[in-house]
Amino acid sequence: MAAIAKPLSRRHAEEHEDPREHLMHDPLPRGKMNEMVMEAMHETGWKFWVATGFLTLVVLGALVYAWYYLIMEGLGVAGVNRPVFWGIFLVNVVFWIGISHAGTFISAILRVLKVESRRPFTRAAELMTTFGLVQAGFSVFMHMGRVWLTYWMFPIPNERMLWPDFHSPLMWDLMAITTYLLSSTMYLFLPLIPDLAMARDRTEGGWRKTFYKILALGFRGTEGEWKNLTTAMNIFAFAIIPVMFSVHTIVSWDFAMASRPGWSSTVFGPYFVIGALHSGMAAVAIVLFLLRNTMKHYKYFIRPEHFDTIGMLMFMVSMAWAYFYFNDYIVPWYGGDVWAKLFQEWAEKGPHWYLWYIMLFCNIVVPWSILWNRKWRRTPWLLAIAGILINVGMWLERYIIIPEGLTINRMPFTWRVYVPGIEIALTIGLFALFFLLYMLASRLIPLIPVWEVQEGQEAHLIRKIGKAEISTLSDME
Amino acid sequence: MSKQLSRRDFLKLATAGAATSAVLTGCGPASRYVKREPYMKMPEYTYNGLSTYYATTCRECAAACGLVVRTMQGRAIKVEGNAENPVNLGKTCARGQATLQGLYNPDRVENPTQQGRGKGAASQMDWDAAIQVVAEALKNNDPSEIAFLMGTAPDHLFDLVSDLANAIGAPAPVRFGALSMFESRATLSRAAEELFGQSAMPYFDIANSDLVLSFGANFLETWISPVSFTREYAQMRRGKPRKRGYFVQFESRMSQTAAKADEWVPLRPGTEGLVALAIGKLVAEAKDTAVPASFEAIDPAEVARTADVKLETLEHIAQLVVDSEHPLAVPGGTAVGQTNGLATAESVLALNAQFGNYGMTGGVYISPLGPNQDEYHRPASPEEMLNLIWKMKDGKVKVLFIHGVNPVFELPSHLGFLDTLQYVPQVISFATFPDETAVASDYIFPDHHGLESWGYQRAVVSSQPVLSGAQPVISPFFNTRATADVLIAAAQQAGGQFAEALPFADEVAFIQSKLSPLVGDPDGSFLAPEINMFSAYFQQHGGWWKNDPALSAPIASGALTKKLDPGVAEFSGEGEFFFVPFVSPTIGEAGANKPWLQELPDPTTTVTWNTWVEMNPETAHELGIDNDDIVEVMSEAGSVQAAVYLYPAIRPDVIAMPFGQGHTAYGQFAAGRGANPVNILSIHFNAAGDLAFAGVKVNVKKTGRKHELARMEGKVGVYEFRKE
Amino acid sequence: MIKKLFEWLLSPMGRVAVLIGALSVFSLAAYGIYTTQQPPEQPIAFRHDIHVNLGVQCLYCHPGALRGASPGLPTQNKCWGCHQQIAKTNTSPRLAVLKDYVQNNKPVQWVPVAQVPDFVHFKHRPHIAAGLNCETCHGDMSKVEIAENPQVMNMGWCLNCHRDRTADNVQNNPDNDPGVSALLHEKRTKLTDCGTCHY
Amino acid sequence: MTSNLELPVFTNNSEAELGGKWGMVVDRDLCTGCQACVAACSMENNVPFVGETDMAYGRGMHWIRVERLWEGLEADYQEVKMTSYQPLMCQQCHNAPCEPVCPVYAAVHSMSEDINLQVYNRCVGTRYCANNCPYQARVFNWRDYTDYRPGNTADNDPSWSVLQNHLNPDVTVRRRGVMEKCTFCIQRIHKAEDTAKSEGRDVRDGEVVPACAQACPANAITFGRIDDPESMVSKAAETSRGSLLLEEMRTQPRVTYLAGGA
């Protein structure tokens, strides 16, 4: 390419790219591929154990002990006060739910839209969904003043003859998140079955064999089983999309339904969904980068083309996010509410004004300046850095909405600034837990849906044999 | 008695069963986990789960407000105002409300203690030994070398000690308190004496006035009888149909009282007297009457320049006076606490004479005496305290009895009270709390808390003569004993003239002897045929008072002819700023050991739990000082450190600090908290012997340290990010 | 490994072990329930049955029930008021405990049995005014030696009664009178209001 | 346990309901900011103190606070004016924003007294109600303030319990993780209603006095039945000075503020 003097247009570049750069055009024998995945799962270096040990220590100290201390002492050890009753815990809830969205988005929407390049990373993204929801759940519990009474929020008959209040957005939230956790776990599990069966067949005894045996549900790969599985997956892929959109809309209602300046806004639903995708896409990029560089053989499965796909999505979502973000400005401007105006001024000119600028830099400047370039998009480390920055930006965005925004209420006498306390430790602990869970999962289940990759490659092979128009497998589905 | 006592119903003793049921019903968290033990030997009638209410008197300051205390099963659980008592008519201030935290203060002196002046280990003793000590102190010393130092309140104990001192030939007991110092009571009564020829507390009928000009008098905060003044203030504002009283405050900083004024006129400290005279002259000119002699020599334009106030403002105020029916001028606070304080007070009284309101509705009167009192005893002025200190230094005091006052804390340390104690061979404190003075004594023979004791107290400022009655609302909590009982028992033990001086079985017998002249008085709030019934009614109603006001009009003749020249006050020290100490409206002189008083926001700054230095933001900006910076405030007498509050409503040349914190002892809530501004006051008295506490100039230096003041307000919304 | 365990469990020895395990869990649970049903140990083993059967009214010792929130527990003075005139007091070993309390001037630390948590503000007076008898909630004390709590006093128990007594049904409103209906509705609002007991 | 499981009903905004039952009038012109109401409220309602550190961080537990702002801060110091003191407690809104957001009915309307309730033992501590309260009238138990003081070396000093002897048995002592707020002294309302009922009459005007109104030396707080046009509180609320706080929120507060100044 270097020999060509003038820069290539995109189409031109595609034509001149090595087709073997595409995973689907670079098939390996199925046995070999299975072998590679199994090896990546089984071969564990000392680095892994060191990292696991370190993360375990962090989780025990920063999460388990800190949480115990928080429960025993009360929320006074956190940074919440009046009027900032909600702090980083709720920021984390929204953030992690946001992260969890991209997983489903990628696998369900891309599956429904039959995007070929999704194949190797759907699993990693779905796992992120489930683990992200676990983090979000923990954050909710940390936030509660009396977490040991959580069960009062469950609608079960009891001696007090009391129901929970379904008028409360928090109840909607509880319902939505529980539904989403259940359905996303199911949706993670279904495509996992053939891979678990593969792992079962390639494992020689031991607890692993039992583990896979139980989870594979006796899958043997017969025609009928495949048919049932694909039907189930299709149903879930379609059904989970509205669930996903509804969950983050409902999360946004926690804020939009409150009568607070700056929160009570009709645009919050789509704005939160887009925000969630923004951080989630970026998180997928980070996870893929990490998997590619830490897991054996994964460089074969995860290729620049996949980063390209993610990068394009990130770019698109970033633009949509910017649109909604500034929409959020226009609504109060048009409404002329003095308090909402103060809310925005507070974010821009208050003592923590720099957070607002960092957020805009990370969420808009970074993606727009990196992701437009195809070559840069295909550079994994660059994309990972962009992903980290976007996540920082999105976390800050929630931080500005929640603890920063809570300073501004209709009683100026009470305005106070929030200074985080034990939340910092717990946030670190939560991140550590996420990575720890991911690392443990990487030892237990194949993080590459290897059957999907093989399916895709076969479909491409079919097309290649003979020059006639032969539909791909995904078309046949 | 057991130290841990029941917090709630005896009937709700914690049991294992209760704990189980609490956990099973998910209720554990909201219920208390306090150890419950029954109250020993509770009388049967307290077992019924109903509340009993007792009328008594508030002892948090000397105003003699009546209280009704709600008790339940032997615990005092809520203080309410006694609606019958004419002083407060059922109302209370914050300090009165928090008096229970004094009663149940964890730091109270629980036993008679041989203290050894805080050196070495304190040892407990029993009451017999304690009485022995007091008896010997009385008997073995020459009566003229016995000194009694007591709190401001004119109560039964003061009467008892006066009788004792009188009978044995000891000097009369000295009453003192920081509040009386900041109120400048001596100056007020001296001014009355000079102008009216009658030593008494002037009475200002704020309630019926329609224009109040207050010269520094912080009557809504701590001044003399804040609850009754606040009541009167409300009456002045909204009590009369269609006529809202108008209120102007002359003060160099916006105090809580000034914040309620319609106009706050920040004067240069020490010029209040001149301004009063200038207004007098302007009023006379506006009314086209002859200018009385008192005001003749005054040039209002010159005064306005001196006082740093616009002449138009003074003219405008004079016009307000002309337009009003019942104008009233009140002197007090920092205006009187200057070297020219007496002349200022006289000038303001003369201004009232110019208004022609002596003895008129909404004007100036003379307060009546208490029902069982024949002449006005005012608390000692700081100069008289200095005399006592000199006497102590000269070795003319062999034994010092201290009750109800904490001079080590309340007197400016420059007076040297603490150092002088070493010249007194024996110091016996009757303190309820381990305050600084008690700690520096030989013995502490703890008195009951006010809510545990008998007594009566005269209201000093009230339109009716009031004797507010006190009775125990709970049985004593600790091994304490009424000081009156101790003195009576000691006097009996000492025998001879001592026993003759106090021929009473106990405190109650003494109180009855003092009440007996009132039996059968037809003008009183109740009529009883004999003393026992009288006593019972006295307790039931929370005191005895005359039904009708007994105010007398001051003699105005001399007021307008006397030549007055308050001039500008002199200030000691080379400092750049005028220093204005004021009594914290919420903590007062002795509230620092009550946690809820500590947590109450100061009405103007909303600061809690600490001392602050009020400074104009402009001044601070010039000095490079920001909010919460700890600064050192230095006078010629010393220096204190406290954090800065940038207070927008204070003159740029004035530094103000609240008094009430800065204890070195006085329990865990008070000790080591804040700073005591009286420690940088130098010793200058006015002509009446009151301390010129506002007559000091100070310098301010940044220390480089910071301490975040615990404000109730959000600094952000109130000052920094303001909604316009 | 797990399989072996299962196999062992199916053997006779294993079955016996399972049986023993199940029995011990069951008996522990039974014991736990039994202990919660026992009256607490009182400082004086006061016999309610004897006193009630002698004709002593509940309100004699618990007078507060009629007037206030809490019924009150008697002090030793009340006990002694009768017992010092009774010859048996000097002879009975059971009453020696009481004598000891009185003579040493010690307070009797009764352990209340029928309790609600601190955040429930139960008042006796309105319940008695509504015509409830003591035994409706506290059981028949003439048949109980040491006082015990006859039922779990939880919120459902309270609410059941409050609802039953305010339901607009044949029992409460036999004539289907709209006036009574309105009254019942008002009562129901009050009796099912959270703020009636919790504040 | 029973099939009779009913969801609490929210307001139906009938005329009778909109009229309200208990109400308060606060005269800003009379309030001198003296904090007597704050002290009285705290002593009556077992409100704990939190210590200097937490107080500085905005965790004071006061159920009633006296607000004041400034006017003319940009001007010369002589022109600076303090706004009238404004004692602020729970406004007992009829359409209370705090109520529908609580997932467990801990913030719930009392249908019989028509005031807001906070059922402490039901609260799980989501703090949504406090966020949604436009008046910021709710306070949270960040720690177990009644039983010990954090940061104090005397954490478990038994002498603390002596201080708790004044706790009012009529009011629950709250523990950590629970929201609380002004109750209009509902324990006093109940007491007066009980007494009135046993005497076979209605509650008299002025018979129920909350601790703040009882203490207020300036008589700036009036309390009573707002559904009775003859009551003191109704008459006080009628004056032209009266207004509701944040009326534009349409929360229907039960506290009327009378304007300060002339």
mmCIF file of C-alpha atoms in Angstrom, chain C residues 6-195:
data_model
loop_
_atom_site.group_PDB
_atom_site.id
_atom_site.type_symbol
_atom_site.label_atom_id
_atom_site.label_comp_id
_atom_site.label_asym_id
_atom_site.label_seq_id
_atom_site.Cartn_x
_atom_site.Cartn_y
_atom_site.Cartn_z
ATOM 1 C CA PHE C 6 -23.723 -41.046 47.556
ATOM 2 C CA GLU C 7 -22.956 -44.737 47.534
ATOM 3 C CA TRP C 8 -22.043 -44.665 51.197
ATOM 4 C CA LEU C 9 -25.218 -42.829 51.989
ATOM 5 C CA LEU C 10 -27.255 -45.578 50.396
ATOM 6 C CA SER C 11 -25.568 -48.208 52.580
ATOM 7 C CA PRO C 12 -27.256 -49.130 55.883
ATOM 8 C CA MET C 13 -24.715 -47.202 57.920
ATOM 9 C CA GLY C 14 -25.275 -44.210 55.703
ATOM 10 C CA ARG C 15 -29.007 -44.393 56.167
ATOM 11 C CA VAL C 16 -28.631 -44.461 59.922
ATOM 12 C CA ALA C 17 -26.339 -41.460 59.706
ATOM 13 C CA VAL C 18 -28.902 -39.584 57.604
ATOM 14 C CA LEU C 19 -31.595 -40.456 60.091
ATOM 15 C CA ILE C 20 -29.500 -39.249 63.022
ATOM 16 C CA GLY C 21 -28.674 -36.038 61.189
ATOM 17 C CA ALA C 22 -32.282 -35.357 60.326
ATOM 18 C CA LEU C 23 -33.413 -36.129 63.863
ATOM 19 C CA SER C 24 -30.884 -33.829 65.431
ATOM 20 C CA VAL C 25 -31.772 -30.969 63.102
ATOM 21 C CA PHE C 26 -35.431 -31.516 63.853
ATOM 22 C CA SER C 27 -34.962 -31.712 67.592
ATOM 23 C CA LEU C 28 -32.794 -28.588 67.584
ATOM 24 C CA ALA C 29 -35.545 -26.768 65.777
ATOM 25 C CA ALA C 30 -38.116 -28.153 68.162
ATOM 26 C CA TYR C 31 -36.017 -27.105 71.112
ATOM 27 C CA GLY C 32 -35.609 -23.650 69.631
ATOM 28 C CA ILE C 33 -39.331 -23.258 69.227
ATOM 29 C CA TYR C 34 -39.897 -24.673 72.700
ATOM 30 C CA THR C 35 -37.587 -22.132 74.325
ATOM 31 C CA THR C 36 -39.288 -19.229 72.623
ATOM 32 C CA GLN C 37 -42.589 -20.487 74.018
ATOM 33 C CA GLN C 38 -41.372 -20.556 77.597
ATOM 34 C CA PRO C 39 -42.075 -17.670 79.921
ATOM 35 C CA PRO C 40 -38.928 -15.779 80.832
ATOM 36 C CA GLU C 41 -37.431 -16.259 84.218
ATOM 37 C CA GLN C 42 -38.862 -13.711 86.604
ATOM 38 C CA PRO C 43 -37.144 -12.399 89.726
ATOM 39 C CA ILE C 44 -40.129 -13.626 91.696
ATOM 40 C CA ALA C 45 -42.066 -16.622 90.451
ATOM 41 C CA PHE C 46 -45.307 -14.693 90.621
ATOM 42 C CA ARG C 47 -48.347 -16.946 90.313
ATOM 43 C CA HIS C 48 -50.910 -15.192 88.151
ATOM 44 C CA ASP C 49 -53.403 -18.039 88.528
ATOM 45 C CA ILE C 50 -53.516 -17.821 92.338
ATOM 46 C CA HIS C 51 -53.909 -14.067 92.379
ATOM 47 C CA VAL C 52 -56.504 -13.953 89.629
ATOM 48 C CA ASN C 53 -58.476 -16.766 91.211
ATOM 49 C CA LEU C 54 -58.414 -14.921 94.500
ATOM 50 C CA GLY C 55 -60.315 -12.219 92.706
ATOM 51 C CA VAL C 56 -57.580 -9.638 92.269
ATOM 52 C CA GLN C 57 -58.484 -7.513 89.289
ATOM 53 C CA CYS C 58 -55.932 -7.073 86.510
ATOM 54 C CA LEU C 59 -56.220 -3.337 86.864
ATOM 55 C CA TYR C 60 -55.299 -3.472 90.520
ATOM 56 C CA CYS C 61 -51.702 -4.237 89.706
ATOM 57 C CA HIS C 62 -51.671 -2.819 86.171
ATOM 58 C CA PRO C 63 -53.688 0.361 86.616
ATOM 59 C CA GLY C 64 -52.078 2.259 83.748
ATOM 60 C CA ALA C 65 -53.954 0.168 81.204
ATOM 61 C CA LEU C 66 -57.088 2.117 81.909
ATOM 62 C CA ARG C 67 -55.526 5.554 81.754
ATOM 63 C CA GLY C 68 -52.501 5.485 79.605
ATOM 64 C CA ALA C 69 -50.273 3.786 77.165
ATOM 65 C CA SER C 70 -48.523 1.384 79.425
ATOM 66 C CA PRO C 71 -50.280 -0.771 81.997
ATOM 67 C CA GLY C 72 -47.553 -0.432 84.583
ATOM 68 C CA LEU C 73 -45.961 -3.088 86.737
ATOM 69 C CA PRO C 74 -46.447 -3.104 90.471
ATOM 70 C CA THR C 75 -43.707 -2.086 92.827
ATOM 71 C CA GLN C 76 -42.850 -4.076 95.866
ATOM 72 C CA ASN C 77 -44.933 -1.632 97.908
ATOM 73 C CA LYS C 78 -48.048 -2.904 96.245
ATOM 74 C CA CYS C 79 -47.114 -6.518 96.869
ATOM 75 C CA TRP C 80 -46.204 -5.756 100.434
ATOM 76 C CA GLY C 81 -49.391 -3.847 101.023
ATOM 77 C CA CYS C 82 -51.251 -7.152 101.019
ATOM 78 C CA HIS C 83 -48.556 -9.586 101.871
ATOM 79 C CA GLN C 84 -47.426 -8.047 105.102
ATOM 80 C CA GLN C 85 -50.879 -8.772 106.426
ATOM 81 C CA ILE C 86 -50.883 -12.362 105.283
ATOM 82 C CA ALA C 87 -49.527 -14.954 107.662
ATOM 83 C CA LYS C 88 -48.327 -17.180 104.879
ATOM 84 C CA THR C 89 -45.815 -14.578 103.847
ATOM 85 C CA ASN C 90 -43.669 -15.501 106.798
ATOM 86 C CA THR C 91 -43.847 -19.214 106.210
ATOM 87 C CA SER C 92 -43.898 -19.859 102.513
ATOM 88 C CA PRO C 93 -40.446 -20.343 100.988
ATOM 89 C CA ARG C 94 -41.689 -18.917 97.711
ATOM 90 C CA LEU C 95 -42.597 -15.690 99.420
ATOM 91 C CA ALA C 96 -39.224 -15.447 101.121
ATOM 92 C CA VAL C 97 -37.955 -13.979 97.886
ATOM 93 C CA LEU C 98 -40.447 -11.144 98.139
ATOM 94 C CA LYS C 99 -39.567 -10.603 101.775
ATOM 95 C CA ASP C 100 -35.949 -10.415 100.819
ATOM 96 C CA TYR C 101 -36.678 -7.758 98.212
ATOM 97 C CA VAL C 102 -38.706 -5.677 100.611
ATOM 98 C CA GLN C 103 -36.365 -5.959 103.545
ATOM 99 C CA ASN C 104 -33.284 -5.133 101.517
ATOM 100 C CA ASN C 105 -35.119 -2.381 99.718
ATOM 101 C CA LYS C 106 -34.193 -3.784 96.349
ATOM 102 C CA PRO C 107 -36.323 -2.995 93.319
ATOM 103 C CA VAL C 108 -38.036 -5.919 91.656
ATOM 104 C CA GLN C 109 -36.821 -6.176 88.101
ATOM 105 C CA TRP C 110 -39.854 -7.722 86.485
ATOM 106 C CA VAL C 111 -39.355 -9.028 83.009
ATOM 107 C CA PRO C 112 -42.205 -7.954 80.776
ATOM 108 C CA VAL C 113 -43.484 -10.734 78.575
ATOM 109 C CA ALA C 114 -45.931 -9.191 76.138
ATOM 110 C CA GLN C 115 -43.786 -6.783 74.256
ATOM 111 C CA VAL C 116 -43.779 -4.867 71.048
ATOM 112 C CA PRO C 117 -40.650 -3.260 69.629
ATOM 113 C CA ASP C 118 -39.744 0.298 70.523
ATOM 114 C CA PHE C 119 -41.004 1.723 67.286
ATOM 115 C CA VAL C 120 -44.517 0.462 67.873
ATOM 116 C CA HIS C 121 -46.437 2.862 70.043
ATOM 117 C CA PHE C 122 -49.050 0.578 71.471
ATOM 118 C CA LYS C 123 -51.490 2.207 73.848
ATOM 119 C CA HIS C 124 -53.640 0.197 76.247
ATOM 120 C CA ARG C 125 -56.278 2.805 76.892
ATOM 121 C CA PRO C 126 -57.931 2.960 73.462
ATOM 122 C CA HIS C 127 -58.044 -0.815 73.310
ATOM 123 C CA ILE C 128 -59.796 -1.069 76.632
ATOM 124 C CA ALA C 129 -62.058 1.789 75.639
ATOM 125 C CA ALA C 130 -62.952 -0.186 72.522
ATOM 126 C CA GLY C 131 -64.254 -2.904 74.788
ATOM 127 C CA LEU C 132 -61.445 -5.395 74.557
ATOM 128 C CA ASN C 133 -60.774 -7.580 77.535
ATOM 129 C CA CYS C 134 -57.321 -8.183 78.885
ATOM 130 C CA GLU C 135 -57.581 -11.877 78.030
ATOM 131 C CA THR C 136 -58.320 -11.139 74.372
ATOM 132 C CA CYS C 137 -54.640 -10.470 73.876
ATOM 133 C CA HIS C 138 -52.986 -11.788 77.014
ATOM 134 C CA GLY C 139 -54.863 -15.064 77.389
ATOM 135 C CA ASP C 140 -56.631 -16.372 80.446
ATOM 136 C CA MET C 141 -54.310 -15.531 83.302
ATOM 137 C CA SER C 142 -56.329 -17.592 85.758
ATOM 138 C CA LYS C 143 -54.919 -20.666 84.068
ATOM 139 C CA VAL C 144 -51.306 -19.568 83.775
ATOM 140 C CA GLU C 145 -48.774 -19.934 86.536
ATOM 141 C CA ILE C 146 -46.010 -17.683 85.341
ATOM 142 C CA ALA C 147 -47.106 -15.066 82.863
ATOM 143 C CA GLU C 148 -46.351 -15.908 79.281
ATOM 144 C CA ASN C 149 -47.154 -14.381 75.979
ATOM 145 C CA PRO C 150 -49.901 -16.336 74.284
ATOM 146 C CA GLN C 151 -49.222 -15.163 70.755
ATOM 147 C CA VAL C 152 -46.720 -13.621 68.455
ATOM 148 C CA MET C 153 -47.517 -9.948 68.610
ATOM 149 C CA ASN C 154 -46.529 -8.933 65.141
ATOM 150 C CA MET C 155 -47.949 -6.451 62.733
ATOM 151 C CA GLY C 156 -50.097 -8.935 60.875
ATOM 152 C CA TRP C 157 -51.762 -9.934 64.108
ATOM 153 C CA CYS C 158 -52.544 -6.320 64.940
ATOM 154 C CA LEU C 159 -53.776 -5.531 61.454
ATOM 155 C CA ASN C 160 -55.975 -8.604 61.208
ATOM 156 C CA CYS C 161 -57.955 -7.492 64.202
ATOM 157 C CA HIS C 162 -58.036 -3.862 63.099
ATOM 158 C CA ARG C 163 -59.389 -4.893 59.735
ATOM 159 C CA ASP C 164 -61.878 -7.424 61.003
ATOM 160 C CA ARG C 165 -63.365 -4.947 63.404
ATOM 161 C CA THR C 166 -63.712 -2.243 60.809
ATOM 162 C CA ALA C 167 -64.873 -4.348 57.883
ATOM 163 C CA ASP C 168 -68.204 -3.275 56.510
ATOM 164 C CA ASN C 169 -69.829 -6.696 56.837
ATOM 165 C CA VAL C 170 -72.845 -8.320 58.404
ATOM 166 C CA GLN C 171 -71.137 -8.741 61.695
ATOM 167 C CA ASN C 172 -70.184 -5.092 62.124
ATOM 168 C CA ASN C 173 -73.080 -3.571 60.243
ATOM 169 C CA PRO C 174 -76.029 -5.982 60.414
ATOM 170 C CA ASP C 175 -78.572 -3.496 59.106
ATOM 171 C CA ASN C 176 -76.355 -2.285 56.284
ATOM 172 C CA ASP C 177 -76.774 1.217 57.656
ATOM 173 C CA PRO C 178 -74.906 3.797 55.546
ATOM 174 C CA GLY C 179 -74.160 5.809 58.674
ATOM 175 C CA VAL C 180 -72.471 2.823 60.261
ATOM 176 C CA SER C 181 -70.661 2.192 56.995
ATOM 177 C CA ALA C 182 -69.255 5.683 56.986
ATOM 178 C CA LEU C 183 -68.215 5.336 60.598
ATOM 179 C CA LEU C 184 -66.562 2.023 59.884
ATOM 180 C CA HIS C 185 -64.735 3.548 56.961
ATOM 181 C CA GLU C 186 -63.447 6.360 59.116
ATOM 182 C CA LYS C 187 -62.373 3.917 61.791
ATOM 183 C CA ARG C 188 -60.663 1.779 59.220
ATOM 184 C CA THR C 189 -58.722 4.731 57.904
ATOM 185 C CA LYS C 190 -57.514 5.417 61.392
ATOM 186 C CA LEU C 191 -56.835 1.827 62.360
ATOM 187 C CA THR C 192 -54.882 0.924 59.252
ATOM 188 C CA ASP C 193 -52.945 4.167 59.144
ATOM 189 C CA CYS C 194 -49.206 3.621 59.574
ATOM 190 C CA GLY C 195 -49.001 6.756 61.688
#
